[in-house]
CSV table of C-alpha atoms in Angstrom, one decimal:
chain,number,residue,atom,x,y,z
A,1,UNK,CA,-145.9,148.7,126.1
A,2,UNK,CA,-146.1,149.4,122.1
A,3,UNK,CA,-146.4,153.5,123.4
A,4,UNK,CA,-143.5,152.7,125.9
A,5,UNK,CA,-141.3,151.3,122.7
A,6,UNK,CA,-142.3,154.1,120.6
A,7,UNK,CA,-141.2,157.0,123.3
A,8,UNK,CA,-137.8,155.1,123.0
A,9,UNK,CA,-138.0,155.4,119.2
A,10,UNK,CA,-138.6,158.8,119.3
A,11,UNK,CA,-135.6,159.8,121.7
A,12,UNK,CA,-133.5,158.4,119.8
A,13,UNK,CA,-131.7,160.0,116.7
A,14,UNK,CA,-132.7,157.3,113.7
A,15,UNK,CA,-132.6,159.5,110.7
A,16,UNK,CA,-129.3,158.2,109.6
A,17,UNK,CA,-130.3,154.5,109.9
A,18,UNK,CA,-131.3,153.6,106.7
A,19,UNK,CA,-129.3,156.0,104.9
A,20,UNK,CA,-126.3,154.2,103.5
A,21,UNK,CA,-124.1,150.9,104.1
A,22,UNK,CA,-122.0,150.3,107.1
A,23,UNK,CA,-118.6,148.9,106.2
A,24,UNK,CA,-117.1,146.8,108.8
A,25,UNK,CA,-113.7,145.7,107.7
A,26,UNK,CA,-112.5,144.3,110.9
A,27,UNK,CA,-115.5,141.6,110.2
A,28,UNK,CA,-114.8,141.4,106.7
A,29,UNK,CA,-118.6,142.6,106.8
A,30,UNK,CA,-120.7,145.3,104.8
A,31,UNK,CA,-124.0,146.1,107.2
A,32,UNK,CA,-127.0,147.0,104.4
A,33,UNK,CA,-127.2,149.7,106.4
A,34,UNK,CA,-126.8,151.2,110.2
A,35,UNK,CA,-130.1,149.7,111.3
A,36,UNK,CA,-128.8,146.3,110.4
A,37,UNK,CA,-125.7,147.4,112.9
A,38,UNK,CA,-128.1,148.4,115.4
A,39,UNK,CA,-129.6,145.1,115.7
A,40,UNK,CA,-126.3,143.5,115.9
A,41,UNK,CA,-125.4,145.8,118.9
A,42,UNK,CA,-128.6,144.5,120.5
A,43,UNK,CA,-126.8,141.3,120.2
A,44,UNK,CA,-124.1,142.3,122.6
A,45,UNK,CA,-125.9,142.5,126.2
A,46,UNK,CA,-125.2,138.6,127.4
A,47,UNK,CA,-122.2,136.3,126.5
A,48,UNK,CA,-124.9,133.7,125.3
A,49,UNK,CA,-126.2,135.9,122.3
A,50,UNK,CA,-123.0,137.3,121.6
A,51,UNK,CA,-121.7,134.4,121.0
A,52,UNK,CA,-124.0,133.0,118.9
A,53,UNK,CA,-123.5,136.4,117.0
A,54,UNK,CA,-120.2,136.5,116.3
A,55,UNK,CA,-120.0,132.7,115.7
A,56,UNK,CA,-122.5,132.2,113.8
A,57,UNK,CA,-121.5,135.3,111.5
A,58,UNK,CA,-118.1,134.2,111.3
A,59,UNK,CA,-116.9,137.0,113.3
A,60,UNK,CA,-115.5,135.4,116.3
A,61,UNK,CA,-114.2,131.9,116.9
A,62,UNK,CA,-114.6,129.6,119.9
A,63,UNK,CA,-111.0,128.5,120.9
A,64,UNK,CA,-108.9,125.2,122.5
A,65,UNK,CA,-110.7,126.5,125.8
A,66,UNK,CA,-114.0,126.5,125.0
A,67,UNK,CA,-113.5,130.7,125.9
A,68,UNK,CA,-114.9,133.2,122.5
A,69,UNK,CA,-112.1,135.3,120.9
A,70,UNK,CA,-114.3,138.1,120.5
A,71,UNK,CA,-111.3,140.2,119.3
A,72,UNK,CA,-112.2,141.0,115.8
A,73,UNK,CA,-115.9,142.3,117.0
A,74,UNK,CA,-113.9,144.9,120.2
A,75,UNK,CA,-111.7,146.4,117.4
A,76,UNK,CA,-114.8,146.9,115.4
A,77,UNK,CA,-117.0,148.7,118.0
A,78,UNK,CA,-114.0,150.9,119.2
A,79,UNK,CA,-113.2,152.3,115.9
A,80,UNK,CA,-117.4,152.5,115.1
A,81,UNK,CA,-117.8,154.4,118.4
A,82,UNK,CA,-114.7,156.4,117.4
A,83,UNK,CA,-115.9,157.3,114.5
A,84,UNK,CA,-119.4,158.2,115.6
A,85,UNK,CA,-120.6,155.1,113.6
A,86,UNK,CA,-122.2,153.9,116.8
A,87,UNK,CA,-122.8,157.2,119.3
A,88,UNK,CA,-124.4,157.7,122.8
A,89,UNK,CA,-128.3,157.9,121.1
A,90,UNK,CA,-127.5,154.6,119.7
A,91,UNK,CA,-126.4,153.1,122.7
A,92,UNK,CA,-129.5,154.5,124.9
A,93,UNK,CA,-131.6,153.0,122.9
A,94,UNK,CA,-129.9,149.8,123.3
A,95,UNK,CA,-130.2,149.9,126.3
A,96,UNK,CA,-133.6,151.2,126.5
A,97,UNK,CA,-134.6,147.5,124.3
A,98,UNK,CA,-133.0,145.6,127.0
A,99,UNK,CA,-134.7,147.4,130.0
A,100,UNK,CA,-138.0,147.0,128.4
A,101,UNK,CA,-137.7,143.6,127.6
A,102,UNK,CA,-136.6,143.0,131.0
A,103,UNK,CA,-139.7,144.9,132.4
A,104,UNK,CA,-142.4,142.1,130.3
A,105,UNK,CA,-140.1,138.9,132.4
A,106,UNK,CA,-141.6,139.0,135.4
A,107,UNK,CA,-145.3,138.7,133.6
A,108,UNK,CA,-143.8,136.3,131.3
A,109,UNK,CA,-142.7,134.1,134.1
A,110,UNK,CA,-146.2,134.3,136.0
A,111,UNK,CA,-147.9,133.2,132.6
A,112,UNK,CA,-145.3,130.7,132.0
A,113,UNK,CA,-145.3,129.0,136.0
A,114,UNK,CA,-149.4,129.5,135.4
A,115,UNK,CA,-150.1,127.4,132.6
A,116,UNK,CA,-146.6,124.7,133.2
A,117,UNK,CA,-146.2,124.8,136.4
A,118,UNK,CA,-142.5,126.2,136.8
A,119,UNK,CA,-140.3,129.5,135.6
A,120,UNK,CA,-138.6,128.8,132.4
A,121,UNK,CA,-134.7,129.8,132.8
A,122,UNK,CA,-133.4,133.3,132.1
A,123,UNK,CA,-130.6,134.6,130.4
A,124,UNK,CA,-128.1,136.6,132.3
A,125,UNK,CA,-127.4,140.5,131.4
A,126,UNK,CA,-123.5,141.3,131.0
A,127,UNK,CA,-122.2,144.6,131.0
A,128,UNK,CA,-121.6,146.5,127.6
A,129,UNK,CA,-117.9,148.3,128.3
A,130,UNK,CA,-118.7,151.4,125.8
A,131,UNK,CA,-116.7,155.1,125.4
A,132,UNK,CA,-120.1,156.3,126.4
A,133,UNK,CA,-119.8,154.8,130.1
A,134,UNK,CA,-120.8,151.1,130.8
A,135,UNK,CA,-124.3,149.8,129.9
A,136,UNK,CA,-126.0,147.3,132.2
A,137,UNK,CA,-126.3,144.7,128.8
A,138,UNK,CA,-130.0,142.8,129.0
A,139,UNK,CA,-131.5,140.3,126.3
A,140,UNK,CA,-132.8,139.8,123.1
A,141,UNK,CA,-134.2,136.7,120.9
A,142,UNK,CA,-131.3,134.8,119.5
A,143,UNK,CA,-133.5,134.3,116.4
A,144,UNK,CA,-131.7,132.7,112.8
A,145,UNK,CA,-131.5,134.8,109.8
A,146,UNK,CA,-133.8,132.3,108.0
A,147,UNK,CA,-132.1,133.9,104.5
A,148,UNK,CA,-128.7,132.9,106.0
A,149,UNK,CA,-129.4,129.0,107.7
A,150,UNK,CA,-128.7,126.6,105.4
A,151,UNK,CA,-130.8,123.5,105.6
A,152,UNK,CA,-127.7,121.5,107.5
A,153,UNK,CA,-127.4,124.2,110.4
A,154,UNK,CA,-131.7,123.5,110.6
A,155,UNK,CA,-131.2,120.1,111.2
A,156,UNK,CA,-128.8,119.8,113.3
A,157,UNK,CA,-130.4,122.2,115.6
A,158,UNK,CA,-133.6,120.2,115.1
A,159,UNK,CA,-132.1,117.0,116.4
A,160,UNK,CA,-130.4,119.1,119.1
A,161,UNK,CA,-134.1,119.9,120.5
A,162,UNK,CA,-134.8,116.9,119.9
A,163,UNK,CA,-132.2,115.2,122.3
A,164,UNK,CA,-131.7,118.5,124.8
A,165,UNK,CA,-135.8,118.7,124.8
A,166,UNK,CA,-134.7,122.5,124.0
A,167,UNK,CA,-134.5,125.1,121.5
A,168,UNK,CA,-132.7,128.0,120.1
A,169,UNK,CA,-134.7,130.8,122.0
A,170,UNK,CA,-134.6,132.1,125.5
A,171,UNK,CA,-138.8,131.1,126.0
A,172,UNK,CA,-149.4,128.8,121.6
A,173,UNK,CA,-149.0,132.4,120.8
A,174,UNK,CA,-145.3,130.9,120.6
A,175,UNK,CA,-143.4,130.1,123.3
A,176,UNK,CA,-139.8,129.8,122.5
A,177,UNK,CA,-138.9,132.7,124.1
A,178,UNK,CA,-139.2,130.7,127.5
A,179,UNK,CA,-137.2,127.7,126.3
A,180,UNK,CA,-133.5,127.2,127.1
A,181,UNK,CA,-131.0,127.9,124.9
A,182,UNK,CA,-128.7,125.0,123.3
A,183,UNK,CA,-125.5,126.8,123.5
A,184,UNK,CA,-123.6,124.3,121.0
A,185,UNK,CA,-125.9,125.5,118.0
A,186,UNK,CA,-124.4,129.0,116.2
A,187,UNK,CA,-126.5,130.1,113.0
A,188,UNK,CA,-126.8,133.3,112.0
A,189,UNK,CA,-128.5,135.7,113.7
A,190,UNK,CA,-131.0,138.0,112.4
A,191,UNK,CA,-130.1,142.0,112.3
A,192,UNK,CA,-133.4,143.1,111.4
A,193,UNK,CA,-134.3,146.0,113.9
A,194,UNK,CA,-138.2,144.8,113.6
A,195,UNK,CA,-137.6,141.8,115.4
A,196,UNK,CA,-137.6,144.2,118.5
A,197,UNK,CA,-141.2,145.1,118.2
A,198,UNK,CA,-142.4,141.4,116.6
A,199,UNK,CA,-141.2,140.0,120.4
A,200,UNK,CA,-142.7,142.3,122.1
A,201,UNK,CA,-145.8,141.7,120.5
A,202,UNK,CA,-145.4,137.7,120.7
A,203,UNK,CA,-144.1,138.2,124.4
A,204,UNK,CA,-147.4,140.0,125.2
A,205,UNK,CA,-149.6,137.0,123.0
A,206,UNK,CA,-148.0,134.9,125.9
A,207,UNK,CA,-148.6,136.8,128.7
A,208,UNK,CA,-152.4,138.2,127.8
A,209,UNK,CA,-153.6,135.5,125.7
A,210,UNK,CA,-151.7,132.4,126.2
A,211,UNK,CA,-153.5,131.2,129.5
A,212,UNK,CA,-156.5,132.0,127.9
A,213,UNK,CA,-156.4,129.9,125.0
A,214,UNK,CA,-154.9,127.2,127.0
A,215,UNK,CA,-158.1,127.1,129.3
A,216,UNK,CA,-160.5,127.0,126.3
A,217,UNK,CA,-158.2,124.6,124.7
A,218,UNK,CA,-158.7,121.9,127.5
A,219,UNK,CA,-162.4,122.4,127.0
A,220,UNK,CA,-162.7,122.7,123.4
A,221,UNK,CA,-160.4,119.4,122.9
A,222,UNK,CA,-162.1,117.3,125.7
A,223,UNK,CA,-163.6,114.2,125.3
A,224,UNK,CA,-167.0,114.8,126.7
A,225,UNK,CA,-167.7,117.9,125.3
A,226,UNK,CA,-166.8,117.0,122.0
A,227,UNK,CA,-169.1,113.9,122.4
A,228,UNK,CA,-172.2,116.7,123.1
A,229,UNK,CA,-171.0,119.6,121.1
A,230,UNK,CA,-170.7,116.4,117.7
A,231,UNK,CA,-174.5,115.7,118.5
A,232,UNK,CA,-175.3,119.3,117.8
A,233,UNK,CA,-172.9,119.9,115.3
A,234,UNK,CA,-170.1,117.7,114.1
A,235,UNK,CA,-168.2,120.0,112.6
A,236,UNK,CA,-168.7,122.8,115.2
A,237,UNK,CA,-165.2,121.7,117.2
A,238,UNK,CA,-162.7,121.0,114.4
A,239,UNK,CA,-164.1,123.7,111.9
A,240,UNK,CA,-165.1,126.4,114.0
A,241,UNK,CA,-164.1,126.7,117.4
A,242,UNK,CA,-160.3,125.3,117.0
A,243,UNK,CA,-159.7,127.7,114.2
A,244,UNK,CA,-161.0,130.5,116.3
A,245,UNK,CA,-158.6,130.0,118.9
A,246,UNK,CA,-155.5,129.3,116.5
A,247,UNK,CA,-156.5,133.1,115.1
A,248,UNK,CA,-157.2,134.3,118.4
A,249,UNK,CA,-153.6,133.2,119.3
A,250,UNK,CA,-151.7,134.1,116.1
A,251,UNK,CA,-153.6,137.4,116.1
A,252,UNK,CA,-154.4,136.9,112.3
A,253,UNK,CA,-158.1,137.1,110.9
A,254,UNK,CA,-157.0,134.2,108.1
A,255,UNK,CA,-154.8,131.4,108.6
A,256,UNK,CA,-152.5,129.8,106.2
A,257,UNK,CA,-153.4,127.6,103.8
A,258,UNK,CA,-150.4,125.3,104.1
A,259,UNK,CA,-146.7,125.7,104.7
A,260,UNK,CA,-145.5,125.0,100.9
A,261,UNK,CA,-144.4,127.5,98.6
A,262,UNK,CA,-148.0,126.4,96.7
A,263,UNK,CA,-150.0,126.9,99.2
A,264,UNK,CA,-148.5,130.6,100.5
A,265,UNK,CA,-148.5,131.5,96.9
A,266,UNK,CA,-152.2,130.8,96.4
A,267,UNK,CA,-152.8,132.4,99.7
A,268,UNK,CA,-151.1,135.6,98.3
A,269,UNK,CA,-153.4,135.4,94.9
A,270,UNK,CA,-156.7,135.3,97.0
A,271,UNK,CA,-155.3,138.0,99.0
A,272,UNK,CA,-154.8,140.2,95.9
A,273,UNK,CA,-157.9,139.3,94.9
A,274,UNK,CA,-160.1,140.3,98.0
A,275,UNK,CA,-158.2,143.5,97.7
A,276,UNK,CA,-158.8,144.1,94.3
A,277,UNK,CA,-162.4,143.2,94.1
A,278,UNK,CA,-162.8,145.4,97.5
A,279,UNK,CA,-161.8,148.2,95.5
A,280,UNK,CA,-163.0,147.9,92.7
A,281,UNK,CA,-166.3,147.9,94.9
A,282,UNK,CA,-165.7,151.0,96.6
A,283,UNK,CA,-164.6,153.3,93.8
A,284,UNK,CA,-166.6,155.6,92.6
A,285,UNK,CA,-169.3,154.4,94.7
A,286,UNK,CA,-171.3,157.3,94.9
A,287,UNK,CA,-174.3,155.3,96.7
A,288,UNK,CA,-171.5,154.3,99.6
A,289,UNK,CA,-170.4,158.3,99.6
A,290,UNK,CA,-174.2,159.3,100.4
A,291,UNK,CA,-175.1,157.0,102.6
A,292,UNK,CA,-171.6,157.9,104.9
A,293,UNK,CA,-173.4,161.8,105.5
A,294,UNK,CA,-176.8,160.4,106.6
A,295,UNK,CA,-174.7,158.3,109.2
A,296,UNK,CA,-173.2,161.9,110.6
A,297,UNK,CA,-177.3,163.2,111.8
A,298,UNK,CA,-177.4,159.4,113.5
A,299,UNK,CA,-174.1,159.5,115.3
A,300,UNK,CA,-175.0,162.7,116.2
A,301,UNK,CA,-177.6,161.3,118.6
A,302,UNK,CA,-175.4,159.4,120.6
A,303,UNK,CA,-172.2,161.4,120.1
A,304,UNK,CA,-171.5,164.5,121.4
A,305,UNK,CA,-169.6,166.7,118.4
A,306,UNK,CA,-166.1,167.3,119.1
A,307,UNK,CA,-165.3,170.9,119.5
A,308,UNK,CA,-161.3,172.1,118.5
A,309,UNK,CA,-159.4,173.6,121.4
């Protein structure tokens, strides 16, 4: 999937993406630069993230109707497409997001019915009218620009779960990606163009490693076992095999310390300090050097040399 993203990447024309700021007067908005844009446009493939983009942003307002005067953000994309601001490339590989994205649902929703025994809801595609022809439209994680939120918007949403037994995202690895939607709530959406491969990557956590850690969680966390696993070793279950499977899950070889500002800045001084000593280790290690070349004659055994074309 990873290879499939990157052959998108690679059609596409990105070298002016992070060259300069976008100016977007019609929003009263200045895009850091087109990237940023991009993952707006990535924004526009269903009324339901749209929305929450252009409300949340301030570019778009909700009117007497309940219906989304999306006026402001139209006059903005005709002139951008225009203008070549926003060109055919661009819009491909729009496109391209949403199709591949749609492609990892139907794995998603076999995990998902699998391990909770129903399909979570999914959000509908609408088409993207464009100068470039029409665009099928397709989904992406209404995520908050956690820079942007202010602590208000988090609680409210907060005791919006709470009450809608909900969240922010279309649906642990992380799950929220299979979660519906409270419609109501409008923060801020991130534009960050990475957040296209981080949910692929936590899509495909929940689809290859979800059920899996779900399985062993059920054994690691019952009763019974504990009972014979805290004869052998007490601290076996809470200190080695849970953490394992939280790192298994996150994909991280060290957890977090703590949530705090403390506790991620001492996290960040160890880290440095691993690195450093690591180095410091390995430079000018002319012992290390020596010993790499006797390891060539002992691969050699096993390995047949490579010969160049």
């Amino acid at each position: 999937v990873v290879r499939q993203y990157l052959a998108i990447v690679e059609k596409t024309n990105t070298k002016d993406w992070t060259k300069s700021k976008v100016m977007a007067p019609e929003l009263n908005y200045e895009f850091k630069d087109k990237s940023q844009l991009i993952g707006a446009v990535l924004h526009s493939g269903n009324l339901s993230n749209l929305q929450k983009l252009l409300v949340g942003r301030g570019w778009g307002t909700i009117d007497e109707n309940g219906e989304l005067d999306r006026s402001r953000w139209d006059q903005f994309m005709n002139r951008a497409q225009r203008d070549g601001l926003i060109t055919k490339s661009d819009m491909d590989y729009v496109q391209a997001v949403w199709d591949l994205n749609e492609s990892l649902k139907p794995a998603a929703q076999q995990a998902h019915k699998k391990m909770y025994g129903y399909y979570f809801n999914e959000i509908t595609a609408d088409e993207v009218q464009t100068q470039f022809g029409t665009y099928r439209g397709g989904y992406m994680p209404a995520v908050a620009d956690k820079l942007m939120a202010q602590d208000a918007m988090i609680r409210a949403e907060k005791e919006s779960l709470e009450k809608e037994n909900n969240s922010f995202m279309f649906p642990t690895t992380g799950r929220g990606f299979t979660k519906s939607r409270v419609e109501q709530y409008s923060a801020p959406l991130s534009l960050e163009i990475g957040m296209v491969p981080a949910h692929i990557d936590k899509v495909l956590r929940f689809i290859e490693i979800e059920p899996t850690v779900k399985s062993l969680g059920r054994i690691v966390t019952d009763k019974g076992f504990r009972k014979t696993l805290d004869a052998f070793d007490p601290t076996a279950g809470g200190e080695m095999l849970m953490p394992w499977l939280q790192r298994s899950a996150s994909q991280k070889v060290n957890l977090p310390s703590g949530t705090g500002w403390g506790w991620q800045g001492a996290d960040k001084f160890f880290t440095a300090m691993r690195s450093r000593a690591g180095l410091q280790a390995m430079t000018l290690n002319f012992t290390n050097t020596f010993q790499q070349f006797t390891g060539i004659t002992i691969a050699a055994i096993k390995v047949k040399p490579c010969r160049s074309p």
